[in-house]
């Protein structure tokens, strides 16, 4: 998440053997709003309270505008049950409660929000094992723990078209329109973290999984899977359809090596 960490790939895996998810993540994004002149609003003027309110507005909107897999929905129950099962015991990070949901969408992605909301896309679940998914989730939780998600969100808030709605004087967060929330989503797509932050998120994810009784070798497995997918799709990280999921991230080979070495040193099962 990248937001959420940086979070988003809007491109879909073209061929789905299973029933295709229909919703297109981000369909409400109004691209015309992108690129409006930047209004000088200092990040420092946004209080933590305002930030929390904006994050809640955003994730509520995302949940309302993407089909959320539910245990009582025959078509999507398997995804919900699988995510529930693999995230069992992952209840909080640094005192922040975690909540997990699956979006039934064709885009291949996952993200975490500064408030502890983790969203995994069904099409990512289609192409990853439980352990591989845990690696992605661990990494995203690392961004939450290190406040990367919060900082990216704040930056997106102030650089997207909705900046005009962000009050620098009122103590209360503004109610955002669909267009503004879509614009925020677009801004989060292009958010990037430093390689140092990415490595730190990998390490946090490793330790988080280990400390919660999961196999931290999941981190390396996840990156290996991403690499394999990229290669299947032509090898170019510039055009890979899942590229955006880790587009700003350091070289996958280096990440795989670091995570494998840690797992080997700790004698983690293969
Ligand atoms: Zn990352």
Coordinates of N, CA and C in Angstrom, one line a residue, residues 89-210:
X89 N -3.6 -14.4 13.6 CA -2.5 -14.1 14.6 C -1.8 -12.8 14.3
X90 N -2.0 -12.3 13.2 CA -1.4 -11.0 12.8 C -2.4 -9.9 13.2
X91 N -2.4 -9.5 14.5 CA -3.5 -8.6 15.0 C -3.1 -7.2 15.1
X92 N -1.8 -6.9 15.3 CA -1.4 -5.5 15.4 C 0.1 -5.3 15.1
X93 N 0.4 -4.1 14.7 CA 1.8 -3.7 14.5 C 2.1 -2.5 15.2
X94 N 3.2 -2.5 16.1 CA 3.5 -1.4 16.9 C 2.3 -0.8 17.6
X95 N 1.5 -1.6 18.1 CA 0.3 -1.1 18.8 C -0.9 -0.7 18.0
X96 N -0.7 -0.7 16.7 CA -1.8 -0.4 15.8 C -2.5 -1.6 15.3
X97 N -3.8 -1.6 15.5 CA -4.6 -2.8 15.1 C -4.5 -3.0 13.6
X98 N -4.4 -4.3 13.2 CA -4.4 -4.6 11.7 C -5.7 -5.1 11.3
X99 N -6.1 -4.7 10.1 CA -7.3 -5.4 9.5 C -7.1 -5.7 8.1
X100 N -7.5 -6.9 7.7 CA -7.2 -7.4 6.3 C -8.5 -7.6 5.5
X101 N -8.4 -7.2 4.3 CA -9.6 -7.5 3.3 C -9.0 -7.9 2.0
X102 N -9.8 -8.6 1.2 CA -9.4 -8.9 -0.2 C -10.4 -8.1 -1.1
X103 N -9.8 -7.4 -2.1 CA -10.6 -6.8 -3.1 C -10.7 -7.8 -4.3
X104 N -11.9 -8.0 -4.8 CA -12.1 -8.9 -5.9 C -12.0 -8.1 -7.2
X105 N -10.7 -8.0 -7.6 CA -10.4 -7.1 -8.7 C -9.4 -7.8 -9.6
X106 N -9.3 -7.3 -10.8 CA -8.3 -7.9 -11.8 C -6.9 -7.4 -11.7
X107 N -6.8 -6.3 -11.0 CA -5.4 -5.7 -10.8 C -4.6 -6.6 -9.8
X108 N -3.3 -6.7 -10.1 CA -2.5 -7.5 -9.3 C -1.7 -6.6 -8.3
X109 N -2.2 -6.6 -7.1 CA -1.5 -5.6 -6.1 C -1.9 -6.0 -4.7
X110 N -1.3 -5.2 -3.8 CA -1.6 -5.3 -2.4 C -1.1 -4.0 -1.8
X111 N -1.7 -3.5 -0.7 CA -1.2 -2.3 -0.1 C -1.6 -2.3 1.4
X112 N -0.9 -1.4 2.1 CA -1.3 -1.2 3.5 C -1.4 0.3 3.7
X113 N -2.4 0.6 4.6 CA -2.6 2.0 4.9 C -2.0 2.3 6.3
X114 N -1.8 3.6 6.5 CA -1.2 4.1 7.7 C -2.0 3.7 9.0
X115 N -3.3 3.4 8.8 CA -4.1 3.0 9.9 C -4.1 1.5 10.2
X116 N -3.3 0.8 9.5 CA -3.2 -0.7 9.7 C -4.1 -1.5 8.9
X117 N -4.8 -0.8 7.9 CA -5.6 -1.6 6.9 C -4.7 -2.2 5.8
X118 N -4.8 -3.5 5.6 CA -4.1 -4.2 4.6 C -5.0 -4.7 3.6
X119 N -4.8 -4.4 2.3 CA -5.7 -4.9 1.3 C -4.9 -5.7 0.3
X120 N -5.4 -6.9 0.0 CA -4.8 -7.8 -0.9 C -5.8 -8.0 -2.1
X121 N -5.3 -7.9 -3.3 CA -6.2 -8.1 -4.4 C -6.3 -9.5 -4.8
X122 N -7.5 -10.0 -5.2 CA -7.8 -11.4 -5.5 C -6.8 -11.9 -6.6
X123 N -6.5 -11.0 -7.6 CA -5.7 -11.5 -8.7 C -4.3 -11.8 -8.3
X124 N -3.8 -11.1 -7.2 CA -2.5 -11.4 -6.6 C -2.6 -12.8 -5.9
X125 N -3.7 -13.0 -5.2 CA -3.9 -14.3 -4.5 C -3.9 -15.4 -5.5
X126 N -4.4 -15.2 -6.7 CA -4.5 -16.2 -7.8 C -3.1 -16.7 -8.2
X127 N -2.1 -15.8 -8.1 CA -0.8 -16.2 -8.6 C 0.2 -16.4 -7.5
X128 N -0.1 -16.3 -6.3 CA 0.8 -16.5 -5.2 C 0.4 -17.5 -4.2
X129 N 1.3 -18.3 -3.7 CA 1.0 -19.2 -2.6 C 0.8 -18.4 -1.3
X130 N 0.3 -19.1 -0.3 CA 0.1 -18.5 1.0 C 1.4 -17.8 1.5
X131 N 2.5 -18.6 1.5 CA 3.8 -18.1 2.0 C 4.2 -16.9 1.2
X132 N 4.1 -16.9 -0.2 CA 4.4 -15.8 -1.0 C 3.6 -14.5 -0.6
X133 N 2.3 -14.8 -0.4 CA 1.5 -13.6 0.0 C 1.9 -13.1 1.3
X134 N 2.3 -14.0 2.2 CA 2.7 -13.5 3.6 C 4.0 -12.6 3.4
X135 N 4.8 -12.9 2.5 CA 6.0 -12.1 2.2 C 5.6 -10.7 1.8
X136 N 4.6 -10.6 0.9 CA 4.1 -9.3 0.5 C 3.5 -8.5 1.6
X137 N 2.7 -9.2 2.4 CA 2.0 -8.6 3.5 C 3.0 -8.2 4.6
X138 N 4.0 -9.0 4.9 CA 5.0 -8.6 5.8 C 5.7 -7.3 5.4
X139 N 6.1 -7.3 4.2 CA 6.8 -6.1 3.6 C 5.9 -4.8 3.8
X140 N 4.6 -5.0 3.4 CA 3.7 -3.8 3.5 C 3.5 -3.4 5.0
X141 N 3.5 -4.3 5.9 CA 3.3 -4.0 7.3 C 4.6 -3.3 7.8
X142 N 5.7 -3.6 7.2 CA 7.0 -2.9 7.5 C 6.9 -1.5 7.2
X143 N 6.2 -1.1 6.1 CA 6.1 0.3 5.7 C 5.1 1.0 6.7
X144 N 4.2 0.3 7.2 CA 3.3 0.9 8.2 C 4.1 1.2 9.5
X145 N 4.8 0.2 9.9 CA 5.6 0.3 11.1 C 6.6 1.4 11.1
X146 N 7.1 1.6 9.9 CA 8.2 2.7 9.8 C 7.6 4.0 9.4
X147 N 6.3 4.1 9.4 CA 5.6 5.4 9.0 C 5.8 5.8 7.6
X148 N 6.3 4.9 6.7 CA 6.5 5.2 5.3 C 5.1 5.4 4.7
X149 N 4.1 4.6 5.1 CA 2.8 4.7 4.6 C 2.1 6.0 4.9
X150 N 2.3 6.4 6.2 CA 1.8 7.7 6.6 C 2.4 8.8 5.9
X151 N 3.7 8.8 5.7 CA 4.4 9.9 5.0 C 4.0 10.0 3.6
X152 N 3.9 8.8 2.9 CA 3.5 8.8 1.5 C 2.0 9.3 1.4
X153 N 1.2 8.9 2.3 CA -0.2 9.4 2.3 C -0.2 10.9 2.4
X154 N 0.5 11.4 3.3 CA 0.5 12.9 3.5 C 1.0 13.6 2.3
X155 N 2.1 13.0 1.7 CA 2.6 13.6 0.5 C 1.6 13.6 -0.6
X156 N 0.9 12.4 -0.8 CA -0.1 12.3 -1.8 C -1.2 13.3 -1.6
X157 N -1.6 13.4 -0.3 CA -2.7 14.3 0.0 C -2.4 15.8 -0.4
X158 N -1.1 16.1 -0.2 CA -0.7 17.5 -0.5 C -0.3 17.8 -1.9
X159 N -0.1 16.7 -2.7 CA 0.4 16.9 -4.1 C -0.7 16.6 -5.1
X160 N -1.8 15.9 -4.6 CA -2.8 15.5 -5.5 C -3.8 16.7 -5.7
X161 N -4.7 16.5 -6.6 CA -5.6 17.6 -6.9 C -6.5 18.0 -5.7
X162 N -6.6 17.1 -4.7 CA -7.4 17.4 -3.6 C -6.8 18.4 -2.6
X163 N -5.6 18.8 -2.9 CA -4.9 19.7 -2.0 C -5.8 21.0 -1.7
X164 N -6.6 21.3 -2.7 CA -7.4 22.5 -2.5 C -8.4 22.3 -1.4
X165 N -8.7 21.0 -1.2 CA -9.7 20.7 -0.2 C -9.1 20.6 1.2
X166 N -7.8 20.4 1.2 CA -7.2 20.2 2.5 C -7.0 21.6 3.2
X167 N -7.6 21.7 4.3 CA -7.6 23.0 5.0 C -6.3 23.0 5.9
X168 N -5.6 24.1 5.8 CA -4.4 24.3 6.6 C -4.8 25.0 7.9
X169 N -6.0 25.4 8.0 CA -6.4 26.2 9.2 C -7.4 25.4 10.1
X170 N -8.3 24.8 9.4 CA -9.3 24.0 10.2 C -8.7 22.8 10.9
X171 N -9.2 22.5 12.0 CA -8.7 21.4 12.8 C -9.4 20.1 12.2
X172 N -10.4 20.2 11.4 CA -11.2 19.1 11.0 C -10.8 18.8 9.5
X173 N -10.8 17.5 9.2 CA -10.5 17.1 7.9 C -11.7 17.4 7.0
X174 N -11.4 17.8 5.7 CA -12.4 18.1 4.8 C -13.1 16.8 4.3
X175 N -14.4 16.9 4.0 CA -15.0 15.7 3.3 C -14.6 15.8 1.9
X176 N -14.0 14.7 1.4 CA -13.5 14.6 0.0 C -14.5 14.1 -0.9
X177 N -14.5 14.6 -2.2 CA -15.4 14.1 -3.2 C -14.8 12.8 -3.8
X178 N -15.6 12.1 -4.6 CA -15.1 10.9 -5.3 C -13.9 11.3 -6.2
X179 N -14.0 12.4 -6.9 CA -12.9 12.9 -7.7 C -11.6 13.1 -7.0
X180 N -11.8 13.7 -5.8 CA -10.6 14.0 -5.0 C -10.0 12.7 -4.4
X181 N -10.9 11.8 -4.0 CA -10.3 10.5 -3.5 C -9.7 9.7 -4.6
X182 N -10.2 9.8 -5.8 CA -9.6 9.2 -7.0 C -8.3 9.8 -7.3
X183 N -8.2 11.1 -7.1 CA -7.0 11.8 -7.4 C -5.9 11.4 -6.3
X184 N -6.4 11.2 -5.1 CA -5.5 10.8 -4.1 C -4.9 9.4 -4.4
X185 N -5.8 8.5 -4.9 CA -5.4 7.2 -5.2 C -4.3 7.2 -6.3
X186 N -4.5 8.1 -7.3 CA -3.5 8.2 -8.4 C -2.2 8.7 -7.8
X187 N -2.3 9.7 -6.9 CA -1.0 10.2 -6.3 C -0.3 9.1 -5.6
X188 N -1.0 8.2 -4.9 CA -0.4 7.1 -4.2 C 0.3 6.1 -5.1
X189 N -0.3 6.0 -6.3 CA 0.3 5.1 -7.3 C 1.7 5.5 -7.6
X190 N 2.0 6.8 -7.7 CA 3.3 7.2 -8.0 C 4.2 7.5 -6.9
X191 N 3.7 7.2 -5.7 CA 4.5 7.4 -4.5 C 5.7 6.4 -4.5
X192 N 6.8 6.9 -4.1 CA 8.0 6.0 -4.1 C 8.7 6.1 -2.7
X193 N 9.4 5.0 -2.3 CA 10.2 5.1 -1.1 C 11.6 4.9 -1.5
X194 N 12.5 5.3 -0.6 CA 13.9 5.1 -0.9 C 14.3 3.7 -0.8
X195 N 15.4 3.3 -1.4 CA 15.8 1.9 -1.3 C 16.1 1.5 0.1
X196 N 16.6 2.5 0.9 CA 16.9 2.2 2.3 C 15.6 1.9 3.0
X197 N 14.5 2.6 2.7 CA 13.2 2.4 3.3 C 12.7 1.0 2.9
X198 N 12.9 0.6 1.6 CA 12.5 -0.7 1.1 C 13.2 -1.8 1.8
X199 N 14.5 -1.7 2.0 CA 15.2 -2.7 2.7 C 14.8 -2.8 4.1
X200 N 14.5 -1.7 4.7 CA 14.1 -1.7 6.1 C 12.7 -2.3 6.3
X201 N 11.9 -2.1 5.3 CA 10.5 -2.8 5.3 C 10.7 -4.3 5.1
X202 N 11.6 -4.7 4.3 CA 11.9 -6.1 4.1 C 12.3 -6.7 5.5
X203 N 13.3 -6.1 6.1 CA 13.8 -6.6 7.4 C 12.7 -6.6 8.5
X204 N 11.8 -5.5 8.5 CA 10.7 -5.5 9.4 C 9.8 -6.7 9.2
X205 N 9.5 -6.9 7.9 CA 8.6 -7.9 7.5 C 9.1 -9.3 7.9
X206 N 10.4 -9.5 7.7 CA 11.0 -10.7 8.1 C 10.8 -11.0 9.6
X207 N 11.2 -10.0 10.4 CA 11.1 -10.1 11.8 C 9.6 -10.2 12.3
X208 N 8.8 -9.5 11.7 CA 7.3 -9.5 12.0 C 6.8 -10.9 11.8
X209 N 7.1 -11.5 10.7 CA 6.6 -12.9 10.4 C 7.2 -13.9 11.4
X210 N 8.5 -13.8 11.6 CA 9.2 -14.7 12.5 C 8.6 -14.6 13.9

